[in-house]
Tab-separated table of C-alpha atoms in Angstrom:
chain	number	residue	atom	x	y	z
A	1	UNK	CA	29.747	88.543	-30.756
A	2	UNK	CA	27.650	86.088	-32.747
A	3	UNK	CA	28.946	82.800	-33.606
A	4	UNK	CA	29.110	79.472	-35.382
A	5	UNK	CA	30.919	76.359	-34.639
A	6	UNK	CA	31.213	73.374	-36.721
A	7	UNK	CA	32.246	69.798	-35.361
A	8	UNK	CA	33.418	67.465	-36.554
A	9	UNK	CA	35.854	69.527	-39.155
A	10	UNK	CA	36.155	66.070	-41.166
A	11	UNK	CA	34.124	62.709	-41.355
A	12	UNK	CA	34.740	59.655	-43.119
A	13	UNK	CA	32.238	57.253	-43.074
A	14	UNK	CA	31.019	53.835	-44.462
A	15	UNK	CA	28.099	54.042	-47.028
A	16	UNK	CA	24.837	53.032	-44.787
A	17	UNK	CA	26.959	54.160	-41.580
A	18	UNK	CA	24.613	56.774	-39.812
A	19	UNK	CA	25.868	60.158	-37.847
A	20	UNK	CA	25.134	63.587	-36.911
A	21	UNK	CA	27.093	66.796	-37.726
A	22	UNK	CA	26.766	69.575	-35.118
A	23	UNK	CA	26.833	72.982	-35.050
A	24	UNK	CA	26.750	75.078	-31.931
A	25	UNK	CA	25.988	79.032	-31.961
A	26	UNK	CA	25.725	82.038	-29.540
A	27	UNK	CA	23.545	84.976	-31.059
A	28	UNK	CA	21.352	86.940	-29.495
A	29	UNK	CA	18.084	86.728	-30.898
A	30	UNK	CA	17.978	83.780	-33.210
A	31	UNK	CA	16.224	84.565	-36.022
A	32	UNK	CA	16.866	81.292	-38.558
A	33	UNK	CA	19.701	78.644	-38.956
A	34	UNK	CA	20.743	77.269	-42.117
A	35	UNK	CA	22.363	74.034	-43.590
A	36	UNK	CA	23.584	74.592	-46.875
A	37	UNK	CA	25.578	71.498	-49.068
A	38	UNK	CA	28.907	72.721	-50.972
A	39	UNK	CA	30.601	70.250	-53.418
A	40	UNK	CA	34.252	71.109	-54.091
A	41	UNK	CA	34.516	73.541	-56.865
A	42	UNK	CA	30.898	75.618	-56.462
A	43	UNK	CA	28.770	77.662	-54.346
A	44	UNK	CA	27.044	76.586	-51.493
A	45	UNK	CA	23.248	74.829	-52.127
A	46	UNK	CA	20.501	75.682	-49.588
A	47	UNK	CA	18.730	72.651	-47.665
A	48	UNK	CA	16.874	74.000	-44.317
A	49	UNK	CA	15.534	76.768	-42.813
A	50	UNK	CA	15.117	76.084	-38.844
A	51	UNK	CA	13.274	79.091	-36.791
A	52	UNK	CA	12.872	77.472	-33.269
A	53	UNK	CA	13.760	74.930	-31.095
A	54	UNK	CA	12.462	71.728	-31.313
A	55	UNK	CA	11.990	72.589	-35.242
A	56	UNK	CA	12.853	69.248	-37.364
A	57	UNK	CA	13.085	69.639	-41.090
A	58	UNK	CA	13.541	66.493	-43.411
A	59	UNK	CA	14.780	65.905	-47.252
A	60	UNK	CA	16.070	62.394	-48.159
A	61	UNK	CA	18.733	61.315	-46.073
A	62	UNK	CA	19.019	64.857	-44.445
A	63	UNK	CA	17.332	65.664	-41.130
A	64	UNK	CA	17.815	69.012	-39.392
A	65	UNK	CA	17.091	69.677	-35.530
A	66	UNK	CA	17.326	72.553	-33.436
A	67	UNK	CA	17.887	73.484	-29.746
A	68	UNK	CA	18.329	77.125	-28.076
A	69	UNK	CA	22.039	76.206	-28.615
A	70	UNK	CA	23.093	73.673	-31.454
A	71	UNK	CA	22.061	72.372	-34.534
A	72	UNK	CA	21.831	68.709	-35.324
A	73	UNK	CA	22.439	67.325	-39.367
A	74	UNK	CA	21.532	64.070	-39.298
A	75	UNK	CA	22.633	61.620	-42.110
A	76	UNK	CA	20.647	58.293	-42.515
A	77	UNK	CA	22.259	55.552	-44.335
A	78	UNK	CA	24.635	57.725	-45.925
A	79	UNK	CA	25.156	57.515	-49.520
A	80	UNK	CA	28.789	58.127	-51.562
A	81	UNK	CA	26.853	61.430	-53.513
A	82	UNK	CA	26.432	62.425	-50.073
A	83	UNK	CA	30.077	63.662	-50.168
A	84	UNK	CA	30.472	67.601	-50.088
A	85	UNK	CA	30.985	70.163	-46.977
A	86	UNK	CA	28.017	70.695	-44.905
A	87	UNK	CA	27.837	74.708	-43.836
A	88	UNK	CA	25.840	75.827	-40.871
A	89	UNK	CA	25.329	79.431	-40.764
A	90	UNK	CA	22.473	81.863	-38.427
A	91	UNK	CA	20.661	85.265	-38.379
A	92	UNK	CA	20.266	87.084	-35.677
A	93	UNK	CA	17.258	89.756	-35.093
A	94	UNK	CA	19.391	92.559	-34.124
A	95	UNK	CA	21.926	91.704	-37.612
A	96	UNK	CA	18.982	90.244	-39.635
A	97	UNK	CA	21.073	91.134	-42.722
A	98	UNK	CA	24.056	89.778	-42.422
A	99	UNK	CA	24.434	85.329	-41.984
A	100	UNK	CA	27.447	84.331	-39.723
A	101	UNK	CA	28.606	81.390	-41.470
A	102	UNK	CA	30.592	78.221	-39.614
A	103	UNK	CA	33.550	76.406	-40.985
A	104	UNK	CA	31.954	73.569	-42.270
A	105	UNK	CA	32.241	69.540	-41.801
A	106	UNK	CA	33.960	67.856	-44.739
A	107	UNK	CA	31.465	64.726	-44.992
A	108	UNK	CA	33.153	61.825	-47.367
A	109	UNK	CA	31.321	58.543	-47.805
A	110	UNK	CA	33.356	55.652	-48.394
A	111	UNK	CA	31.397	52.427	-50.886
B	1	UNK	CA	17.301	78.749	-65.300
B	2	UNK	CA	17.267	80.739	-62.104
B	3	UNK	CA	20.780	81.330	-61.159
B	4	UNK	CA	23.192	83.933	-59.958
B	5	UNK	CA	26.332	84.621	-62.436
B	6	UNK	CA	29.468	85.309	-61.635
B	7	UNK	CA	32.591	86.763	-63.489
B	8	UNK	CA	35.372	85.395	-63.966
B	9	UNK	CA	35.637	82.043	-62.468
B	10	UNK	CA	39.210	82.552	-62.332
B	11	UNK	CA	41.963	85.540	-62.089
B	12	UNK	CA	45.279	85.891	-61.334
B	13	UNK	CA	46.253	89.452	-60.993
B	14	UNK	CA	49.473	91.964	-59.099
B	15	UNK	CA	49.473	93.635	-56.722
B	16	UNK	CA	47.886	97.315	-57.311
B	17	UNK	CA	45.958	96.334	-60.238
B	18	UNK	CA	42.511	97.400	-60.359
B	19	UNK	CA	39.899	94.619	-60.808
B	20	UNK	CA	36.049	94.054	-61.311
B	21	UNK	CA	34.408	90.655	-60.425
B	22	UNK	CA	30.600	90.975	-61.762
B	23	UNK	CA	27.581	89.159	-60.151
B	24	UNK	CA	24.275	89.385	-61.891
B	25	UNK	CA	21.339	87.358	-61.043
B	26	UNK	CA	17.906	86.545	-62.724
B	27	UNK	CA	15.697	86.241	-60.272
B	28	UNK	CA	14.229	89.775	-59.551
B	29	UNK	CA	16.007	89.526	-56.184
B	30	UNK	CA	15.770	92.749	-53.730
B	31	UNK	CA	19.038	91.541	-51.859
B	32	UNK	CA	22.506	90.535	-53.094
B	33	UNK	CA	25.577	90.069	-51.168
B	34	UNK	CA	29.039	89.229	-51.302
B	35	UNK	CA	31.479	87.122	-49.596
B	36	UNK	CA	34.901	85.615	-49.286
B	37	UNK	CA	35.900	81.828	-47.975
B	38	UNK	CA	39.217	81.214	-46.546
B	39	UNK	CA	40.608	77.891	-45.125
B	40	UNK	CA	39.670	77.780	-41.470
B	41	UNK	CA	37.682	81.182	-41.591
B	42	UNK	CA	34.480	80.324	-43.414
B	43	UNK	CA	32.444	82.222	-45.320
B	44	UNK	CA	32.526	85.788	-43.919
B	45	UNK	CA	30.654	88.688	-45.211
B	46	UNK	CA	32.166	91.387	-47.264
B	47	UNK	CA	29.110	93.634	-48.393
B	48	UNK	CA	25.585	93.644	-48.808
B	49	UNK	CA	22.935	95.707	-50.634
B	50	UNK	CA	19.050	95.463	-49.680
B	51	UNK	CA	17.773	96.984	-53.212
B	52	UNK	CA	19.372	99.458	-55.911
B	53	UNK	CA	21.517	102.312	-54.665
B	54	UNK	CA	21.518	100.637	-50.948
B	55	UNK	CA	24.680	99.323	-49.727
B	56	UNK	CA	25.981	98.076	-46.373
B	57	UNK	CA	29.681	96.801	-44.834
B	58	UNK	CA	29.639	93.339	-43.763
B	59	UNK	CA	32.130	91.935	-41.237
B	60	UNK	CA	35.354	92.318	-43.993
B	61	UNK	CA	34.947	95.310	-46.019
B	62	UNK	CA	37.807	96.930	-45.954
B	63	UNK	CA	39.572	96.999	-49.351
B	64	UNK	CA	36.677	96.174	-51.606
B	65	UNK	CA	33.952	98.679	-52.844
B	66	UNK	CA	30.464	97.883	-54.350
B	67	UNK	CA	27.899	99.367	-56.550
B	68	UNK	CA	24.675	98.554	-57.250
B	69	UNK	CA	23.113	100.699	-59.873
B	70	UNK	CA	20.630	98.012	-61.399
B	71	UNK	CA	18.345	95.396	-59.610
B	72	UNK	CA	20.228	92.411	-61.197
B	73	UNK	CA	23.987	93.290	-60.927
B	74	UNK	CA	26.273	93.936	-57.716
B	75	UNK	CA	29.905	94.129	-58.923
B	76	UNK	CA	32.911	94.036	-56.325
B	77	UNK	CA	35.864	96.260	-56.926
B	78	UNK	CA	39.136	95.956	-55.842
B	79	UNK	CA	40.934	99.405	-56.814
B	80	UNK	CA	44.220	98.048	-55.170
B	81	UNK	CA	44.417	94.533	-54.662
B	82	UNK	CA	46.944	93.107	-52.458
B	83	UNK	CA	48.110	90.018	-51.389
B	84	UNK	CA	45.795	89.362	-48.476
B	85	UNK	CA	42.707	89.329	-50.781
B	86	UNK	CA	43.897	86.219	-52.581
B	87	UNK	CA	40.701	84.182	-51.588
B	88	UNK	CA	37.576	82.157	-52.781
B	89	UNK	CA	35.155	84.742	-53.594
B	90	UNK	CA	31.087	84.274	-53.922
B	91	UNK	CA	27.850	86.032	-54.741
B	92	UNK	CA	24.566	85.663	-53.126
B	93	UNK	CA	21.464	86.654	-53.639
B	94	UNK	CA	17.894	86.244	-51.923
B	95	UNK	CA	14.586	87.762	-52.389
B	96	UNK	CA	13.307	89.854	-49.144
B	97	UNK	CA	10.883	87.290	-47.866
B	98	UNK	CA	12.769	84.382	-47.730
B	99	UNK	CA	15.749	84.060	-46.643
B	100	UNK	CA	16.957	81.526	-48.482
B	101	UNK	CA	20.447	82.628	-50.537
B	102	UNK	CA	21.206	81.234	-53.495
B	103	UNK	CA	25.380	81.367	-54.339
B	104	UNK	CA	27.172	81.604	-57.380
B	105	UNK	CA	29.752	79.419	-58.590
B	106	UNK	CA	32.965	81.439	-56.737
B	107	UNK	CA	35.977	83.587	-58.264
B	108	UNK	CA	39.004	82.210	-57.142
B	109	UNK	CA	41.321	85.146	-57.086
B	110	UNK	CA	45.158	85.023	-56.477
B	111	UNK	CA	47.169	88.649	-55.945
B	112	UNK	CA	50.873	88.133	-56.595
């Protein structure tokens, strides 16, 4: 059965304190990962699209990495709008229509 | 604006009373979806349809039935809503070569 796990569940961190958010998955034939950025109250937002391991995909303070078993979200100098819930989710070959979603890290920046 | 729509953003309903949430979207997308968040569940998958007239379970389907009769709009139907459906409920959408889905802003449904 394919799936996603999120870790931490929460973070708190300073503003300019650097970390990673991780999320781990077992599918059989990856066929993409995705980050997406939900702020309390709407839908999740897309950020990256990672194919392959050793794929790294920047924007801002965001960078995404990939192995043949986790997912890396790293946040640089962290920045109080960076506040939301971080969603990991993947897409398997065999299921390429459906996206098996994880449980999220609730990511709060303290000024 | 390109955005997907949904309706309402809230609704409080009983038990047994037949309801229609309505997604449309403006982007000429082939595929549109729908899914429900719980706390400590995630986003899990109810249905799916890859163009008009072509529908597909996800991983929760039971209770809920979809149409899709024109490109843009993929209502979800819940002919006798209980309890257990009370949940955060989103619309996706994505066009067939990328696979990139864009959300809409949730219907936060309570069944009493």
């Amino acid at each position: 059965e394919d799936q996603v796990t999120q870790s931490p569940e929460a973070l708190r961190l300073q503003e300019g304190e650097s970390s990673s958010l991780n999320c781990s998955y077992t599918v059989s034939g990856l066929r993409g990962l995705f980050w997406y950025r939900q702020d309390p109250g709407k839908g999740p937002e897309f950020l990256f699209t990672l194919y392959s391991a050793g794929e790294e995909k920047e924007k801002e303070r965001l960078k995404a990495t990939l192995t043949k078993k986790e997912s890396f979200l790293h946040i640089t100098a962290p920045k109080p709008e960076d506040s939301a819930t971080y969603l990991c989710a993947v897409q398997a070959y065999n299921t390429g229509n459906q996206f098996y979603f994880g449980t999220g890290t609730s990511l709060t920046v303290i000024p | 604006e390109a955005q997907v729509t949904q309706n309402p953003r809230y609704l409080i309903t009983v038990t047994g009373k037949k309801l229609t949430v309505t997604c449309s979207q403006n982007m000429n997308h082939e595929y549109m979806s729908w899914y429900r968040q719980d706390p400590g569940l995630g986003l899990r998958q109810i249905y799916y349809s890859m163009n008009v007239e072509v529908t597909d379970k996800g991983d929760v389907p039971e209770g809920y039935k979809v149409s899709r009769k024109e490109k843009r709009n993929f209502p979800l139907i819940l002919e006798s809503p209980s309890p257990n459906q009370t949940s955060l409920y989103f619309c996706a959408s994505r066009t067939g070569g990328d696979e990139k889905l864009f959300f809409g802003s949730g219907t936060q449904l309570s069944v009493l």
